[in-house]
XYZ file of N, CA and C in Angstrom:
339
model
N 37.031 -62.446 35.328
C 37.900 -61.729 34.439
C 38.752 -62.707 33.657
N 39.078 -62.315 32.471
C 39.806 -63.190 31.565
C 41.288 -62.840 31.611
N 42.086 -63.736 32.224
C 43.529 -63.526 32.244
C 44.254 -64.568 31.405
N 43.569 -65.624 30.968
C 44.233 -66.587 30.110
C 44.326 -66.023 28.696
N 45.207 -66.569 27.922
C 45.451 -66.127 26.543
C 45.943 -64.693 26.435
N 46.523 -64.178 27.494
C 47.141 -62.851 27.445
C 48.619 -63.029 27.132
N 49.185 -62.011 26.538
C 50.614 -62.074 26.247
C 51.454 -61.873 27.498
N 50.915 -61.085 28.449
C 51.651 -60.841 29.688
C 50.659 -60.555 30.802
N 50.886 -61.164 31.960
C 50.150 -60.840 33.191
C 51.213 -60.492 34.214
N 51.011 -59.368 34.906
C 52.027 -58.968 35.876
C 51.396 -58.352 37.112
N 52.206 -58.251 38.149
C 51.834 -57.543 39.367
C 52.781 -56.362 39.499
N 52.178 -55.184 39.590
C 52.897 -53.913 39.703
C 52.692 -53.412 41.130
N 53.748 -53.500 41.962
C 53.652 -53.137 43.378
C 54.074 -51.688 43.588
N 53.276 -50.979 44.394
C 53.545 -49.569 44.652
C 54.571 -49.370 45.756
N 55.407 -48.347 45.583
C 56.354 -47.907 46.611
C 55.703 -46.754 47.381
N 56.360 -46.297 48.423
C 55.809 -45.209 49.236
C 55.576 -43.936 48.436
N 56.400 -43.665 47.424
C 56.235 -42.449 46.618
C 55.297 -42.669 45.428
N 54.634 -43.827 45.355
C 53.674 -44.206 44.319
C 54.333 -44.487 42.969
N 55.654 -44.616 42.969
C 56.281 -45.237 41.812
C 56.025 -46.733 42.012
N 56.564 -47.565 41.172
C 56.304 -48.982 41.370
C 57.325 -49.864 40.701
N 57.193 -51.146 41.008
C 58.095 -52.153 40.447
C 57.269 -53.355 40.026
N 57.646 -53.948 38.914
C 56.994 -55.173 38.467
C 57.619 -56.320 39.257
N 56.820 -56.907 40.167
C 57.341 -57.896 41.115
C 56.969 -59.331 40.767
N 56.052 -59.527 39.825
C 55.686 -60.873 39.378
C 55.232 -60.761 37.931
N 55.499 -61.819 37.169
C 55.182 -61.748 35.747
C 55.027 -63.146 35.170
N 54.050 -63.287 34.296
C 53.917 -64.454 33.436
C 53.883 -63.897 32.021
N 54.818 -64.323 31.186
C 54.945 -63.743 29.854
C 55.167 -64.836 28.825
N 54.606 -64.621 27.642
C 54.791 -65.564 26.541
C 56.126 -65.342 25.852
N 56.084 -65.175 24.556
C 57.301 -65.050 23.738
C 57.770 -63.609 23.601
N 57.793 -62.895 24.691
C 58.219 -61.505 24.701
C 59.269 -61.328 25.787
N 60.111 -60.322 25.686
C 61.123 -60.091 26.725
C 60.466 -59.817 28.081
N 61.065 -60.336 29.123
C 60.572 -60.120 30.482
C 60.796 -58.669 30.905
N 59.861 -58.154 31.705
C 60.019 -56.818 32.293
C 60.070 -56.925 33.828
N 60.202 -58.142 34.336
C 60.270 -58.367 35.781
C 61.379 -57.517 36.392
N 61.058 -56.829 37.461
C 62.021 -55.976 38.138
C 62.064 -54.552 37.607
N 61.341 -54.282 36.524
C 61.334 -52.926 35.958
C 60.723 -51.929 36.936
N 61.344 -50.775 37.030
C 60.846 -49.666 37.837
C 60.006 -48.781 36.929
N 58.827 -48.385 37.401
C 57.923 -47.585 36.586
C 57.415 -46.405 37.403
N 57.408 -45.243 36.788
C 56.809 -44.051 37.397
C 55.605 -43.668 36.550
N 54.443 -43.689 37.175
C 53.202 -43.322 36.509
C 52.683 -42.062 37.195
N 52.684 -40.950 36.490
C 52.286 -39.662 37.075
C 50.884 -39.706 37.671
N 49.984 -40.481 37.066
C 48.619 -40.594 37.581
C 48.626 -41.073 39.026
N 49.367 -42.130 39.304
C 49.391 -42.674 40.665
C 50.122 -41.751 41.622
N 51.148 -41.089 41.146
C 51.866 -40.171 42.024
C 50.999 -38.955 42.366
N 50.102 -38.558 41.472
C 49.212 -37.430 41.738
C 48.001 -37.824 42.573
N 47.412 -38.985 42.275
C 46.142 -39.375 42.914
C 46.303 -40.360 44.065
N 47.491 -40.922 44.221
C 47.749 -41.963 45.227
C 46.817 -43.172 45.032
N 46.353 -43.352 43.791
C 45.535 -44.518 43.457
C 44.143 -44.510 44.042
N 43.624 -43.352 44.415
C 42.328 -43.268 45.094
C 41.203 -43.936 44.312
N 41.153 -43.754 42.988
C 40.087 -44.370 42.191
C 40.126 -45.888 42.291
N 41.335 -46.453 42.247
C 41.472 -47.909 42.314
C 41.166 -48.423 43.713
N 41.494 -47.670 44.728
C 41.154 -48.066 46.097
C 39.645 -48.104 46.274
N 38.943 -47.270 45.532
C 37.478 -47.217 45.596
C 36.804 -48.137 44.589
N 37.561 -49.066 44.004
C 36.960 -50.093 43.175
C 37.116 -49.945 41.680
N 37.836 -48.957 41.207
C 38.010 -48.793 39.762
C 38.769 -49.970 39.176
N 38.327 -50.406 38.021
C 39.033 -51.362 37.179
C 39.173 -50.701 35.830
N 40.192 -51.073 35.085
C 40.381 -50.492 33.760
C 40.401 -51.595 32.723
N 39.584 -51.425 31.701
C 39.594 -52.320 30.558
C 39.712 -51.444 29.321
N 40.763 -51.634 28.582
C 40.963 -50.893 27.335
C 41.195 -51.923 26.238
N 40.176 -52.167 25.431
C 40.293 -53.131 24.336
C 41.255 -52.636 23.272
N 41.383 -51.326 23.166
C 42.320 -50.695 22.239
C 42.755 -49.408 22.927
N 43.989 -49.343 23.365
C 44.441 -48.203 24.171
C 44.292 -46.872 23.450
N 44.215 -46.902 22.122
C 44.114 -45.652 21.361
C 42.682 -45.123 21.251
N 41.717 -45.893 21.724
C 40.314 -45.473 21.650
C 39.671 -45.406 23.034
N 40.456 -45.197 24.080
C 39.929 -45.196 25.444
C 40.048 -43.842 26.128
N 40.549 -42.843 25.440
C 40.690 -41.532 26.062
C 41.808 -41.460 27.089
N 42.817 -42.299 26.940
C 43.943 -42.279 27.866
C 44.781 -41.024 27.634
N 45.428 -40.554 28.683
C 46.270 -39.369 28.558
C 47.509 -39.701 27.724
N 48.099 -38.700 27.088
C 49.330 -38.947 26.325
C 50.426 -39.595 27.179
N 50.515 -39.194 28.441
C 51.514 -39.769 29.345
C 51.278 -41.268 29.539
N 50.010 -41.653 29.736
C 49.670 -43.060 29.940
C 49.921 -43.857 28.658
N 49.541 -43.288 27.511
C 49.805 -43.966 26.241
C 51.295 -44.190 26.034
N 52.084 -43.185 26.330
C 53.536 -43.304 26.168
C 54.091 -44.418 27.041
N 53.593 -44.517 28.269
C 54.036 -45.573 29.180
C 53.685 -46.949 28.613
N 52.452 -47.128 28.143
C 52.029 -48.417 27.593
C 52.760 -48.750 26.294
N 53.015 -47.738 25.474
C 53.739 -47.973 24.224
C 55.156 -48.481 24.458
N 55.767 -48.097 25.568
C 57.110 -48.598 25.883
C 57.122 -50.118 25.958
N 55.983 -50.696 26.363
C 55.872 -52.147 26.523
C 55.112 -52.787 25.355
N 54.853 -52.042 24.285
C 54.152 -52.503 23.083
C 52.733 -52.986 23.378
N 52.085 -52.404 24.369
C 50.734 -52.803 24.775
C 49.709 -52.225 23.813
N 48.732 -53.042 23.431
C 47.618 -52.578 22.593
C 46.289 -52.661 23.340
N 46.179 -53.570 24.295
C 44.968 -53.713 25.108
C 45.412 -54.033 26.536
N 44.604 -53.582 27.520
C 45.007 -53.762 28.920
C 43.786 -54.003 29.797
N 43.973 -54.847 30.785
C 42.975 -55.098 31.824
C 43.694 -54.919 33.154
N 43.181 -54.038 34.008
C 43.837 -53.721 35.278
C 42.848 -53.847 36.432
N 43.260 -54.551 37.489
C 42.456 -54.650 38.706
C 43.358 -54.365 39.906
N 42.809 -53.723 40.940
C 43.620 -53.404 42.109
C 43.832 -54.619 43.014
N 44.933 -54.604 43.730
C 45.182 -55.571 44.806
C 45.211 -54.746 46.093
N 44.198 -54.938 46.919
C 44.041 -54.148 48.141
C 44.325 -55.046 49.345
N 45.231 -54.606 50.197
C 45.586 -55.336 51.416
C 45.461 -54.375 52.589
N 44.724 -54.801 53.606
C 44.504 -53.968 54.799
C 44.019 -52.567 54.428
N 43.062 -52.524 53.493
C 42.434 -51.272 53.054
C 43.411 -50.286 52.413
N 44.533 -50.804 51.917
C 45.530 -49.991 51.219
C 45.748 -50.572 49.828
N 45.899 -49.684 48.848
C 46.227 -50.141 47.503
C 47.686 -50.581 47.510
N 47.898 -51.882 47.418
C 49.239 -52.461 47.509
C 49.868 -52.622 46.129
N 49.037 -53.025 45.172
C 49.554 -53.327 43.841
C 48.396 -53.376 42.859
N 48.732 -53.646 41.620
C 47.752 -53.879 40.572
C 48.126 -55.149 39.839
N 47.106 -55.898 39.450
C 47.318 -57.027 38.546
C 46.910 -56.534 37.175
N 47.794 -56.694 36.208
C 47.550 -56.182 34.874
C 47.764 -57.285 33.855
N 46.901 -57.303 32.862
C 47.038 -58.238 31.748
C 47.135 -57.424 30.480
N 48.059 -57.794 29.616
C 48.292 -57.066 28.382
C 48.132 -57.987 27.186
N 47.717 -57.403 26.090
C 47.856 -58.077 24.807
C 48.669 -57.165 23.912
N 49.340 -57.774 22.976
C 50.202 -57.072 22.057
C 49.604 -57.141 20.655
N 50.249 -56.600 19.655
C 49.626 -56.460 18.333
C 48.946 -57.696 17.763
N 49.465 -58.879 17.961
C 48.867 -60.050 17.323
C 47.495 -60.410 17.906
N 47.231 -60.089 19.161
C 45.956 -60.444 19.790
C 45.001 -59.251 19.863
N 45.489 -58.135 20.279
C 44.884 -56.815 20.227
C 43.682 -56.513 21.103
N 42.903 -57.457 21.580
C 41.804 -57.064 22.468
C 41.458 -58.188 23.428
N 40.786 -57.818 24.510
C 40.258 -58.787 25.459
C 38.847 -59.096 25.012
N 38.639 -60.257 24.465
C 37.318 -60.631 23.967
C 36.874 -61.871 24.722
N 35.606 -61.892 25.123
C 35.065 -63.056 25.796
C 34.425 -63.951 24.761
N 34.745 -65.223 24.840
C 34.124 -66.174 23.928
C 32.824 -66.649 24.517
N 31.818 -66.871 23.672
C 30.512 -67.360 24.139
C 30.532 -68.852 24.266
């Protein structure tokens, strides 16, 4: 997976109620969101079952991926245009997610040949 050349890479750790906190971050020339509390209705409803079963998310353009309005609104708060998400599973439990974002100037996750 390509995590270099991203505007932001972070770890989003889940709480018992499936809300979460950004507990680690590498960010370029953008304001830090480290320590931000986030409530994602998807995780609170599903308890992350899809990600525990191996789901990864790649959205080269968040507006063309069929994301729910709630999810788009959450990503727009952080000015995200493209996202790559992989689960972090510890002891068969979804502990966190590693997420990489690009913002308007980069706009997609593209692999170079």
